[in-house]
Amino acid sequence: MDRGLVLVLRELSEADAAGVFPRLAGLRGIDAMMPNEVCLSDAVVAEIARIGSGAELVRAAANPRLTARQLCLLIEAGGDAVVAGAFPPDVESPGGGAPADAGGEGSAVDGSAGGLDRGRAELRRPGTSAGRAVELLRAHPVLAHTARQAGSVSLLHSPDAPVTRTEALDQARSALRAGVSAPREILLRMRPARVAAQVLAVVAREHAYVTGEMAVHELLRPMIVETLGTSSAAWAHLSRALGRFAGTLPELFAESTAHTGEAAIRVPAAVRPSVGFLLRRLDEDELTAVIPHLDDATAVALLPGNVPPLTHVAEAALRCGHPALLAALAEHQHVGRQYATRLRDLGEDSLDLLLVNNDSGVTAELRREIYTGRRPGRPLVPMHPDLRTRLLETPAYSAEYEAMARSGDPAVVDFALPRCEARKLRRIDWIDVVLNLWERADPRVARDVLTRHRDLFPDRIRTTAEAALAAEDPAPLRELRAKWDRGPRTEPPVPEHRRPPGERLRDSPLEQWHSWLVTAAADGDIDCEEVVRHARPVRFALAALTSIDTNHWSKAAPRPALARLAKRIGPNPEAWVVFTTLTPDFEGTLDELADVCAAAAG
């Protein structure tokens, strides 16, 4: 709650913060008003510097999201103790100790990589004065971040120098969180290109709940479309060169543009995840043109296995009919009813078998439809031998005998009927057993199966079926089925996680685990204004906004919504006391709480 409160407080003007912050600090304690990992406003930091004790200023300086200006305010107020606390010595880390050519205090520090390293070493050296620290930070604001980091900081001190994947990930994570770097810097300056692609893929985090996917996608897509587009030759060159190219990603894109025409795109295994990540920036139409040129392993890599299939990739797969990609979609644990149905309707026996084997991604209802062989606009054909063998050899614990009995295949029906639980078959299901045999095989086969298992059928159905088979007219069975058919079984309600985020936000209170809301905001499906207006209870709404604010470079920016909220609460310190007191237990929305606060304070 303290993090969320400070998130709103930072939107106050300097004059308003001077009245509100000391009142809340006196009520809750100043430590509660300066949580770590939260971006603060200059006005709030100025109040911390004005009223905080020496120890409190040292703790406040530990926040990695402070800007150089804010760190200077705290150092000027707390002196050398804040410098010592903010920049711990680390002589064993690269750049941690003073370089051999480092000058003493007061020596000039330029903006070169070597100069920044010397400035960093000086800040981390015991005994550096507050005045010298402020001088260095004002001259080189990047030191406010790098001088507080252990280990290598080459990514920010020498951004054009090549880095390894491990170094880049270690440094980029903290730099992005602190706001001193952004995905655009990684794209334009990081080298080699392969490392840049790997880091951007991690930043996007397609497989995680809290994600920068949309921001990275919007950064990469225009450049990829303009340079590589749908040229198979350009993509083939990129795939060959990515593992050894020393330059940046834009430079590799530009070099690949020179390759025109058509070519098979064979991607080395070492760079396949990175190429797949870049390929997913293309839209549905563009992927449809490129996928036929891909090798099977790369095509399959377009579908990450632990998240629902990306819509544009699945649509492109169905359009172009790439066998390996369609097979991967059929085997996908999140294939879903829509795509599974469309795969079944393709009429490929191999895909049918994969769908039947997909226990986690395909419903029992769809498997039953596959067993019966019915496809819109296609004639009924005998069951494929591979599917028949699969069903006859299914272990008893996973067999769906009731669905198999309605398949219309004589061998499968003969095998499944004695193993069915009668209570699981409706009257119309018993009729379907006979009718499906009649349609898929012939009346003689249906009569033979009915004769062998006549004791299993309900009396009314058995006598009607025997009469219909004797007359070679299925009409009596169809009439009886129509009489008893009550229509499809009631559709289950849409699972909560499948509902549109905006609708879910308005209709349902948030729970402690609300990562779906953070993801929806990052993807642009929900505006932060909607969170302020509709999310409830307040404590979880503030927690969600705090998480959204962590990825400050993404398109989901909570600050405009929070600024409106702060203005609604007003400058009266007592209104903020009410806000702080009610937040833990208030079950309404932030807007509703703001109205209560303003009214209570008069």
Coordinates of C-alpha atoms in Angstrom, one line a residue:
M1 CA 0.0 0.0 0.0
D2 CA 2.9 2.4 0.8
R3 CA 4.3 2.0 -2.7
G4 CA 0.9 2.8 -4.2
L5 CA 0.4 5.8 -2.0
V6 CA 3.7 7.3 -3.0
L7 CA 2.8 6.6 -6.6
V8 CA -0.1 9.0 -6.2
L9 CA 1.8 11.5 -4.1
R10 CA 4.4 12.0 -6.8
E11 CA 1.8 13.7 -8.9
L12 CA 1.4 16.6 -6.4
S13 CA 2.9 19.9 -7.2
E14 CA 5.9 21.2 -5.2
A15 CA 3.7 23.5 -3.1
D16 CA 1.1 20.8 -2.4
A17 CA 3.7 18.2 -1.6
A18 CA 5.2 20.6 1.0
G19 CA 1.9 20.5 2.9
V20 CA 0.9 16.9 2.4
F21 CA 4.1 14.9 2.7
P22 CA 5.2 16.1 6.2
R23 CA 1.7 15.3 7.5
L24 CA 1.7 11.8 6.2
A25 CA 5.3 11.2 7.2
G26 CA 4.4 12.2 10.8
L27 CA 1.4 9.9 10.7
R28 CA 3.1 6.8 9.2
G29 CA 6.8 7.4 9.6
I30 CA 9.1 8.7 6.9
D31 CA 10.4 5.2 6.1
A32 CA 7.0 4.2 4.9
M33 CA 6.9 7.2 2.7
M34 CA 10.0 6.3 0.7
P35 CA 9.6 2.7 -0.5
N36 CA 12.4 1.2 -2.6
E37 CA 12.0 0.6 -6.4
V38 CA 9.4 3.3 -6.9
C39 CA 10.0 6.3 -9.1
L40 CA 9.6 9.5 -7.0
S41 CA 8.9 13.1 -8.0
D42 CA 11.4 15.8 -7.3
A43 CA 9.0 17.5 -5.0
V44 CA 8.7 14.3 -2.8
V45 CA 12.5 13.8 -2.7
A46 CA 12.9 17.5 -1.8
E47 CA 10.6 17.0 1.2
I48 CA 12.5 13.9 2.2
A49 CA 15.7 15.9 2.1
R50 CA 14.1 18.7 4.1
I51 CA 12.6 16.7 7.0
G52 CA 14.6 13.4 7.0
S53 CA 17.2 12.5 9.6
G54 CA 20.7 11.4 8.5
A55 CA 19.9 7.7 8.7
E56 CA 16.6 8.2 6.9
L57 CA 18.4 10.1 4.1
V58 CA 20.9 7.2 3.7
R59 CA 18.0 4.7 3.4
A60 CA 16.2 7.0 0.9
A61 CA 19.3 7.2 -1.3
A62 CA 19.2 3.4 -1.7
N63 CA 16.3 3.6 -4.1
P64 CA 17.7 2.6 -7.5
R65 CA 15.1 4.7 -9.4
L66 CA 16.3 8.0 -8.1
T67 CA 17.5 10.4 -10.7
A68 CA 20.9 12.2 -10.5
R69 CA 19.2 15.4 -9.5
Q70 CA 17.3 13.7 -6.7
L71 CA 20.4 11.9 -5.5
C72 CA 22.1 15.3 -5.4
L73 CA 19.3 16.7 -3.2
L74 CA 19.8 13.9 -0.7
I75 CA 23.6 14.2 -0.7
E76 CA 23.4 18.0 -0.2
A77 CA 21.1 17.5 2.8
G78 CA 22.8 14.5 4.4
G79 CA 26.5 15.1 3.4
D80 CA 29.3 12.5 3.3
A81 CA 27.2 9.8 5.1
V82 CA 24.8 9.7 2.2
V83 CA 27.7 9.4 -0.3
A84 CA 29.1 6.5 1.6
G85 CA 25.7 4.8 1.9
A86 CA 24.7 5.3 -1.8
F87 CA 28.1 4.3 -3.3
P88 CA 29.5 1.3 -1.4
P89 CA 33.1 0.5 -2.3
D90 CA 33.6 -2.6 -4.4
V91 CA 37.3 -2.8 -5.4
E92 CA 37.0 -6.3 -6.7
S93 CA 34.4 -5.5 -9.4
P94 CA 35.4 -4.5 -12.9
G95 CA 35.7 -0.7 -12.7
G96 CA 35.0 -0.8 -9.0
G97 CA 38.5 0.2 -7.7
A98 CA 40.3 3.3 -8.9
P99 CA 42.0 2.8 -12.2
A100 CA 45.8 3.1 -12.3
D101 CA 45.5 6.5 -14.0
A102 CA 42.7 7.8 -11.9
G103 CA 43.3 11.4 -10.7
G104 CA 42.5 12.6 -7.2
E105 CA 39.5 14.5 -6.1
G106 CA 38.8 17.5 -8.3
S107 CA 40.5 16.0 -11.4
A108 CA 38.6 16.3 -14.6
V109 CA 36.3 13.5 -15.7
D110 CA 35.1 13.5 -19.3
G111 CA 32.2 11.6 -20.9
S112 CA 34.4 8.9 -22.5
A113 CA 34.2 5.3 -21.3
G114 CA 37.4 5.6 -19.5
G115 CA 36.4 8.9 -17.9
L116 CA 33.1 7.5 -16.7
D117 CA 34.9 4.5 -15.2
R118 CA 37.2 6.9 -13.3
G119 CA 34.2 8.9 -12.1
R120 CA 32.5 5.7 -11.0
A121 CA 35.6 4.5 -9.2
E122 CA 35.9 7.9 -7.4
L123 CA 32.3 7.8 -6.2
R124 CA 32.8 4.3 -4.8
R125 CA 36.1 5.2 -3.2
P126 CA 35.9 5.7 0.6
G127 CA 36.2 9.3 1.7
T128 CA 34.8 11.0 -1.4
S129 CA 33.2 14.3 -0.3
A130 CA 29.6 15.3 -0.8
G131 CA 30.7 18.3 -2.9
R132 CA 32.7 16.1 -5.2
A133 CA 29.9 13.6 -5.5
V134 CA 27.4 16.3 -6.5
E135 CA 29.9 17.7 -9.0
L136 CA 30.3 14.3 -10.7
L137 CA 26.6 13.5 -10.7
R138 CA 25.7 16.8 -12.2
A139 CA 28.3 16.5 -14.9
H140 CA 27.5 12.8 -15.7
P141 CA 24.0 11.8 -14.6
V142 CA 24.5 8.2 -15.7
L143 CA 26.8 7.8 -12.7
A144 CA 23.8 8.0 -10.4
H145 CA 23.0 4.5 -11.7
T146 CA 26.3 2.9 -12.6
A147 CA 28.2 4.0 -9.5
R148 CA 25.7 2.1 -7.4
Q149 CA 26.0 -1.1 -9.4
A150 CA 28.4 -3.9 -8.6
G151 CA 30.1 -5.6 -11.4
S152 CA 30.5 -4.5 -15.0
V153 CA 28.7 -1.4 -16.2
S154 CA 30.1 -1.3 -19.8
L155 CA 26.6 -1.3 -21.3
L156 CA 26.1 2.3 -20.2
H157 CA 29.7 3.5 -20.1
S158 CA 30.6 2.2 -23.5
P159 CA 27.2 1.3 -25.2
D160 CA 28.8 0.7 -28.6
A161 CA 31.3 -1.9 -27.4
P162 CA 30.4 -5.6 -27.9
V163 CA 29.0 -7.5 -24.9
T164 CA 28.2 -11.1 -24.1
R165 CA 24.6 -12.2 -23.6
T166 CA 25.2 -12.7 -19.8
E167 CA 26.8 -9.3 -19.4
A168 CA 24.0 -7.6 -21.4
L169 CA 21.2 -9.3 -19.5
D170 CA 22.7 -8.6 -16.1
Q171 CA 23.2 -4.9 -16.9
A172 CA 20.1 -4.3 -19.0
R173 CA 17.7 -5.6 -16.4
S174 CA 18.7 -3.0 -13.7
A175 CA 19.2 -0.2 -16.2
L176 CA 15.7 -0.6 -17.7
R177 CA 14.1 -0.8 -14.2
A178 CA 15.9 2.3 -13.1
G179 CA 14.9 4.2 -16.2
V180 CA 18.4 5.0 -17.5
S181 CA 18.1 2.8 -20.5
A182 CA 15.2 1.8 -22.9
P183 CA 14.6 -0.9 -25.5
R184 CA 15.4 1.6 -28.2
E185 CA 18.9 2.1 -26.9
I186 CA 19.4 -1.7 -26.9
L187 CA 18.1 -2.0 -30.5
L188 CA 20.2 0.9 -31.9
R189 CA 23.4 0.5 -30.0
M190 CA 23.9 -3.0 -28.6
R191 CA 26.3 -5.2 -30.4
P192 CA 26.7 -7.9 -31.6
A193 CA 23.3 -8.2 -33.2
R194 CA 22.6 -11.7 -31.9
V195 CA 23.0 -10.5 -28.3
A196 CA 20.7 -7.5 -29.0
A197 CA 18.0 -9.8 -30.3
Q198 CA 18.4 -12.1 -27.3
V199 CA 18.1 -9.2 -24.9
L200 CA 15.1 -7.7 -26.6
A201 CA 13.4 -11.1 -26.5
V202 CA 13.9 -11.3 -22.8
V203 CA 12.7 -7.7 -22.3
A204 CA 9.6 -8.6 -24.3
R205 CA 9.1 -11.7 -22.2
E206 CA 6.5 -13.2 -24.5
H207 CA 6.0 -16.2 -22.1
A208 CA 5.5 -14.2 -18.9
Y209 CA 2.6 -12.4 -17.2
V210 CA 4.3 -9.1 -16.7
T211 CA 5.5 -8.3 -20.2
G212 CA 7.0 -5.6 -22.4
E213 CA 5.9 -7.4 -25.5
M214 CA 3.8 -4.6 -27.1
A215 CA 6.5 -1.9 -26.6
V216 CA 9.2 -4.1 -28.1
H217 CA 6.9 -5.2 -30.9
E218 CA 6.1 -1.6 -31.9
L219 CA 9.8 -0.7 -31.8
L220 CA 10.9 -3.6 -34.0
R221 CA 8.1 -4.1 -36.4
P222 CA 8.5 -0.9 -38.6
M223 CA 12.2 -1.5 -39.0
I224 CA 11.8 -5.2 -39.9
V225 CA 8.9 -4.5 -42.4
E226 CA 10.9 -1.7 -44.1
T227 CA 14.1 -3.7 -44.5
L228 CA 13.4 -7.4 -44.5
G229 CA 9.7 -7.5 -45.2
T230 CA 8.6 -10.7 -46.9
S231 CA 11.9 -11.2 -48.9
S232 CA 12.9 -14.8 -48.3
A233 CA 16.4 -14.0 -49.5
A234 CA 16.8 -11.2 -47.0
W235 CA 15.6 -13.5 -44.2
A236 CA 17.9 -16.3 -45.3
H237 CA 20.9 -14.0 -45.2
L238 CA 19.9 -12.7 -41.7
S239 CA 19.6 -16.3 -40.5
R240 CA 23.1 -17.2 -41.8
A241 CA 24.7 -14.0 -40.6
L242 CA 23.1 -13.4 -37.2
G243 CA 25.4 -15.7 -35.3
R244 CA 28.6 -14.0 -36.4
F245 CA 27.6 -10.4 -37.3
A246 CA 29.6 -7.9 -35.2
G247 CA 27.4 -4.9 -35.8
T248 CA 24.0 -3.8 -34.5
L249 CA 20.6 -5.3 -35.5
P250 CA 19.7 -2.3 -37.7
E251 CA 23.0 -2.7 -39.5
L252 CA 22.3 -6.4 -40.1
F253 CA 18.8 -5.5 -41.3
A254 CA 20.3 -3.0 -43.8
E255 CA 22.9 -5.5 -45.0
S256 CA 20.2 -8.2 -45.5
T257 CA 18.1 -5.8 -47.6
A258 CA 20.7 -6.1 -50.4
H259 CA 19.7 -9.8 -50.9
T260 CA 16.7 -10.1 -53.1
G261 CA 14.7 -12.9 -54.7
E262 CA 13.6 -16.2 -53.3
A263 CA 15.6 -18.5 -51.2
A264 CA 15.2 -21.3 -48.7
I265 CA 15.4 -20.0 -45.1
R266 CA 17.5 -22.5 -43.2
V267 CA 18.2 -21.3 -39.7
P268 CA 21.1 -22.6 -37.6
A269 CA 19.8 -24.1 -34.3
A270 CA 21.9 -21.6 -32.2
V271 CA 20.1 -18.6 -33.5
R272 CA 16.7 -20.2 -34.2
P273 CA 15.0 -18.7 -31.0
S274 CA 16.2 -15.2 -32.0
V275 CA 15.1 -15.5 -35.7
G276 CA 11.8 -16.8 -34.5
F277 CA 11.4 -13.8 -32.2
L278 CA 12.1 -11.5 -35.1
L279 CA 9.8 -13.3 -37.5
R280 CA 6.9 -13.0 -35.1
R281 CA 7.1 -9.2 -35.6
L282 CA 5.5 -9.8 -39.1
D283 CA 1.7 -9.7 -39.4
E284 CA -0.5 -12.5 -40.7
D285 CA -0.2 -11.7 -44.4
E286 CA 3.5 -11.2 -44.3
L287 CA 4.0 -14.5 -42.4
T288 CA 1.9 -16.3 -44.9
A289 CA 4.4 -15.3 -47.6
V290 CA 7.5 -16.2 -45.6
I291 CA 6.5 -19.4 -43.8
P292 CA 6.6 -21.6 -47.0
H293 CA 10.4 -20.8 -47.2
L294 CA 11.2 -21.8 -43.6
D295 CA 12.7 -25.1 -42.6
D296 CA 10.5 -27.2 -40.4
A297 CA 12.2 -26.6 -37.1
T298 CA 12.1 -22.8 -37.5
A299 CA 8.4 -22.9 -38.6
V300 CA 7.6 -24.9 -35.5
A301 CA 9.6 -22.5 -33.3
L302 CA 7.1 -19.7 -34.3
L303 CA 4.6 -21.3 -31.8
P304 CA 6.0 -21.1 -28.2
G305 CA 4.6 -24.1 -26.4
N306 CA 3.7 -22.6 -23.0
V307 CA 1.4 -19.8 -24.1
P308 CA -1.8 -19.7 -26.3
P309 CA -0.9 -19.7 -30.0
L310 CA -0.3 -16.2 -31.3
T311 CA -3.3 -15.4 -33.4
H312 CA -1.3 -14.1 -36.4
V313 CA 1.0 -17.1 -36.4
A314 CA -1.9 -19.6 -36.2
E315 CA -3.9 -17.8 -38.9
A316 CA -0.8 -17.8 -41.2
A317 CA -0.3 -21.5 -40.5
L318 CA -3.8 -22.3 -41.6
R319 CA -3.5 -20.1 -44.6
C320 CA -0.3 -21.5 -46.0
G321 CA -0.7 -25.1 -44.9
H322 CA 2.9 -25.7 -43.8
P323 CA 2.8 -29.3 -42.6
A324 CA 5.2 -29.1 -39.7
L325 CA 3.6 -25.9 -38.4
L326 CA 0.1 -27.3 -38.7
A327 CA 1.3 -30.4 -36.8
A328 CA 2.8 -28.2 -34.1
L329 CA -0.5 -26.3 -33.8
A330 CA -2.5 -29.5 -33.5
E331 CA -0.1 -30.7 -30.7
H332 CA -0.1 -27.4 -28.9
Q333 CA -1.4 -27.7 -25.3
H334 CA -3.3 -24.4 -25.7
V335 CA -4.7 -25.0 -29.3
G336 CA -8.2 -24.3 -28.2
R337 CA -11.6 -25.2 -29.7
Q338 CA -11.5 -22.7 -32.5
Y339 CA -8.2 -23.7 -34.1
A340 CA -8.7 -27.4 -33.3
T341 CA -12.0 -27.3 -35.2
R342 CA -10.4 -25.6 -38.2
L343 CA -7.6 -28.2 -38.2
R344 CA -10.1 -31.0 -38.1
D345 CA -12.0 -29.4 -41.0
L346 CA -8.9 -29.6 -43.2
G347 CA -9.6 -33.3 -43.5
E348 CA -6.0 -34.4 -42.9
D349 CA -5.8 -37.8 -41.2
S350 CA -2.4 -37.1 -39.7
L351 CA -3.8 -33.9 -38.1
D352 CA -6.8 -35.8 -36.8
L353 CA -4.5 -38.3 -35.1
L354 CA -2.5 -35.5 -33.5
L355 CA -5.6 -33.8 -32.2
V356 CA -6.9 -37.0 -30.7
N357 CA -3.6 -37.5 -28.9
N358 CA -3.7 -33.9 -27.6
D359 CA -5.3 -34.5 -24.2
S360 CA -4.6 -31.1 -22.8
G361 CA -5.5 -28.9 -25.7
V362 CA -8.5 -30.6 -27.3
T363 CA -11.9 -31.2 -25.7
A364 CA -13.6 -34.6 -25.5
E365 CA -16.5 -33.2 -27.6
L366 CA -14.1 -32.4 -30.5
R367 CA -12.4 -35.8 -30.2
R368 CA -15.9 -37.4 -30.5
E369 CA -16.5 -35.4 -33.7
I370 CA -13.2 -36.6 -35.1
Y371 CA -14.1 -40.2 -34.3
T372 CA -17.4 -39.9 -36.3
G373 CA -15.5 -38.4 -39.3
R374 CA -18.1 -35.7 -39.9
R375 CA -16.7 -32.5 -41.5
P376 CA -18.8 -29.7 -43.0
G377 CA -19.2 -30.0 -46.8
R378 CA -17.3 -33.3 -47.0
P379 CA -18.6 -36.8 -47.6
L380 CA -18.4 -39.3 -44.8
V381 CA -15.5 -41.7 -45.3
P382 CA -14.2 -44.8 -43.4
M383 CA -12.0 -44.2 -40.4
H384 CA -8.3 -44.1 -41.2
P385 CA -6.5 -47.2 -40.1
D386 CA -4.0 -45.3 -37.9
L387 CA -6.8 -43.7 -36.0
R388 CA -8.6 -47.0 -35.6
T389 CA -5.4 -48.6 -34.3
R390 CA -4.9 -45.8 -31.9
L391 CA -8.4 -46.1 -30.5
L392 CA -8.3 -49.9 -30.2
E393 CA -4.9 -49.7 -28.3
T394 CA -5.8 -46.9 -26.0
P395 CA -5.2 -47.7 -22.3
A396 CA -8.4 -48.2 -20.4
Y397 CA -7.7 -45.3 -18.0
S398 CA -7.8 -42.7 -20.8
A399 CA -10.2 -44.4 -23.3
E400 CA -13.4 -42.5 -24.1
Y401 CA -15.6 -45.6 -24.8
E402 CA -18.9 -43.6 -25.0
A403 CA -17.5 -41.4 -27.7
M404 CA -15.9 -44.3 -29.5
A405 CA -19.2 -46.2 -29.5
R406 CA -20.7 -43.4 -31.7
S407 CA -17.8 -43.4 -34.2
G408 CA -19.6 -45.5 -36.8
D409 CA -16.5 -47.6 -37.3
P410 CA -17.6 -51.3 -36.9
A411 CA -14.4 -52.5 -35.2
V412 CA -14.2 -49.5 -32.8
V413 CA -18.0 -49.7 -32.0
D414 CA -17.7 -53.5 -31.4
F415 CA -14.8 -52.9 -29.1
A416 CA -16.2 -49.9 -27.2
L417 CA -19.9 -50.9 -26.6
P418 CA -19.3 -53.6 -23.9
R419 CA -17.0 -51.2 -22.1
C420 CA -19.4 -48.2 -22.0
E421 CA -21.1 -47.1 -18.8
A422 CA -24.8 -47.1 -19.7
R423 CA -25.5 -44.0 -17.4
K424 CA -23.1 -41.9 -19.5
L425 CA -25.1 -42.5 -22.7
R426 CA -28.3 -40.6 -23.4
R427 CA -31.2 -42.2 -25.3
I428 CA -30.2 -40.2 -28.5
D429 CA -26.7 -41.5 -28.1
W430 CA -27.9 -45.1 -28.3
I431 CA -29.7 -44.2 -31.5
D432 CA -26.6 -42.5 -32.8
V433 CA -24.6 -45.7 -32.4
V434 CA -26.9 -47.4 -34.9
L435 CA -27.4 -44.5 -37.3
N436 CA -23.6 -43.8 -37.5
L437 CA -22.9 -47.4 -38.3
W438 CA -25.7 -47.3 -40.9
E439 CA -24.2 -44.2 -42.6
R440 CA -20.5 -44.9 -42.3
A441 CA -20.6 -48.6 -43.1
D442 CA -23.9 -50.1 -44.2
P443 CA -27.2 -51.5 -42.8
R444 CA -25.9 -55.1 -42.7
V445 CA -23.0 -54.1 -40.5
A446 CA -25.2 -52.1 -38.3
R447 CA -27.6 -55.1 -37.9
D448 CA -24.7 -57.4 -37.1
V449 CA -23.4 -55.1 -34.3
L450 CA -26.9 -54.6 -32.9
T451 CA -27.4 -58.3 -32.8
R452 CA -24.2 -59.0 -31.0
H453 CA -24.9 -56.3 -28.4
R454 CA -28.7 -56.2 -28.3
D455 CA -28.9 -56.8 -24.6
L456 CA -27.1 -53.5 -24.0
F457 CA -29.6 -51.3 -25.8
P458 CA -32.8 -49.9 -24.1
D459 CA -35.8 -51.9 -25.2
R460 CA -37.6 -49.1 -27.1
I461 CA -34.5 -48.2 -29.1
R462 CA -33.6 -51.9 -29.8
T463 CA -37.1 -52.7 -31.2
T464 CA -37.2 -49.5 -33.3
A465 CA -33.7 -50.2 -34.7
E466 CA -34.5 -53.8 -35.5
A467 CA -37.7 -52.7 -37.4
A468 CA -35.9 -49.9 -39.2
L469 CA -33.0 -52.2 -40.3
A470 CA -35.5 -54.9 -41.4
A471 CA -37.3 -52.3 -43.6
E472 CA -34.0 -50.7 -44.6
D473 CA -35.4 -47.3 -43.7
P474 CA -33.8 -45.2 -41.0
A475 CA -36.7 -42.8 -40.8
P476 CA -38.2 -44.3 -37.6
L477 CA -34.9 -44.0 -35.8
R478 CA -34.5 -40.4 -36.9
E479 CA -38.0 -39.5 -35.8
L480 CA -37.5 -41.1 -32.4
R481 CA -34.2 -39.2 -32.0
A482 CA -35.9 -35.9 -33.0
K483 CA -38.6 -36.6 -30.4
W484 CA -36.0 -37.1 -27.6
D485 CA -33.4 -34.6 -28.6
R486 CA -33.4 -31.6 -26.2
G487 CA -30.8 -29.7 -28.2
P488 CA -27.2 -29.3 -27.3
R489 CA -26.1 -29.5 -23.7
T490 CA -25.8 -26.2 -21.9
E491 CA -22.6 -24.5 -22.8
P492 CA -20.4 -24.0 -19.8
P493 CA -19.8 -20.3 -18.8
V494 CA -16.9 -18.6 -20.3
P495 CA -13.9 -19.0 -17.9
E496 CA -12.9 -15.9 -16.1
H497 CA -9.5 -15.7 -17.8
R498 CA -11.1 -15.9 -21.2
R499 CA -13.3 -12.8 -20.7
P500 CA -12.2 -9.5 -22.3
P501 CA -10.0 -7.6 -19.8
G502 CA -12.2 -4.5 -19.7
E503 CA -15.4 -6.4 -19.0
R504 CA -13.6 -8.5 -16.4
L505 CA -12.3 -5.3 -14.7
R506 CA -15.7 -3.7 -14.5
D507 CA -17.7 -6.8 -13.4
S508 CA -15.3 -8.6 -11.0
P509 CA -13.3 -7.4 -8.0
L510 CA -9.6 -7.9 -8.2
E511 CA -7.9 -10.6 -6.3
Q512 CA -4.4 -10.7 -4.8
W513 CA -3.0 -12.3 -8.0
H514 CA -3.9 -9.8 -10.7
S515 CA -1.1 -10.2 -13.2
W516 CA -3.7 -10.5 -16.0
L517 CA -4.5 -6.8 -15.5
V518 CA -0.8 -5.7 -15.6
T519 CA -0.5 -7.7 -18.9
A520 CA -3.6 -6.2 -20.4
A521 CA -2.4 -2.7 -19.6
A522 CA 1.0 -3.4 -21.1
D523 CA -0.6 -4.7 -24.2
G524 CA -2.9 -1.7 -24.6
D525 CA -6.1 -3.6 -23.9
I526 CA -6.9 -1.6 -20.8
D527 CA -6.1 2.1 -20.1
C528 CA -4.8 3.1 -16.7
E529 CA -7.8 5.5 -16.4
E530 CA -10.0 2.4 -16.4
V531 CA -8.0 0.9 -13.6
V532 CA -8.6 4.1 -11.5
R533 CA -12.3 4.2 -12.4
H534 CA -13.3 0.5 -12.2
A535 CA -10.7 -1.6 -10.3
R536 CA -11.6 -2.6 -6.8
P537 CA -10.7 -3.0 -4.0
V538 CA -8.4 0.0 -3.7
R539 CA -5.4 -1.9 -2.3
F540 CA -5.2 -4.2 -5.3
A541 CA -5.8 -1.4 -7.7
L542 CA -2.8 0.4 -6.3
A543 CA -0.7 -2.7 -6.4
A544 CA -1.6 -3.2 -10.1
L545 CA -0.7 0.4 -10.9
T546 CA 2.6 0.0 -9.1
S547 CA 3.4 -3.1 -11.2
I548 CA 2.4 -1.3 -14.4
D549 CA 4.7 1.6 -13.5
T550 CA 7.7 -0.7 -13.2
N551 CA 7.9 -1.0 -17.0
H552 CA 7.9 2.8 -17.3
W553 CA 9.0 2.7 -21.0
S554 CA 5.9 0.6 -22.1
K555 CA 2.8 2.1 -23.6
A556 CA 0.9 1.7 -20.3
A557 CA 1.6 5.0 -18.5
P558 CA -0.2 5.4 -15.2
R559 CA 0.9 8.9 -14.5
P560 CA -1.9 10.8 -16.3
A561 CA -4.5 8.7 -14.5
L562 CA -2.8 9.2 -11.2
A563 CA -2.4 12.9 -11.7
R564 CA -6.1 13.2 -12.2
L565 CA -6.7 11.2 -9.1
A566 CA -4.3 13.4 -7.0
K567 CA -6.1 16.5 -8.3
R568 CA -9.4 15.0 -7.3
I569 CA -8.2 14.3 -3.8
G570 CA -6.9 17.9 -3.6
P571 CA -4.1 19.6 -1.6
N572 CA -5.7 19.3 1.9
P573 CA -3.4 17.2 4.0
E574 CA -6.4 15.8 5.9
A575 CA -7.9 14.4 2.7
W576 CA -4.7 12.4 2.3
V577 CA -4.9 11.2 5.9
V578 CA -8.3 9.8 5.1
F579 CA -7.0 8.3 1.9
T580 CA -4.1 6.6 3.8
T581 CA -6.4 5.4 6.6
L582 CA -9.1 3.9 4.4
T583 CA -7.0 2.3 1.6
P584 CA -6.4 -1.1 3.3
D585 CA -10.1 -1.8 3.8
F586 CA -11.9 0.2 1.2
E587 CA -13.8 -2.1 -1.2
G588 CA -14.7 0.5 -3.8
T589 CA -12.6 2.1 -6.6
L590 CA -9.9 4.7 -6.4
D591 CA -12.3 7.3 -7.9
E592 CA -14.9 6.5 -5.2
L593 CA -12.2 6.8 -2.4
A594 CA -11.0 10.1 -3.8
D595 CA -14.6 11.5 -3.5
V596 CA -14.9 10.2 0.0
C597 CA -11.5 11.8 0.9
A598 CA -12.4 15.2 -0.6
A599 CA -15.8 15.2 1.2
A600 CA -14.4 14.2 4.5
A601 CA -11.8 16.9 4.5
G602 CA -14.4 19.5 3.7

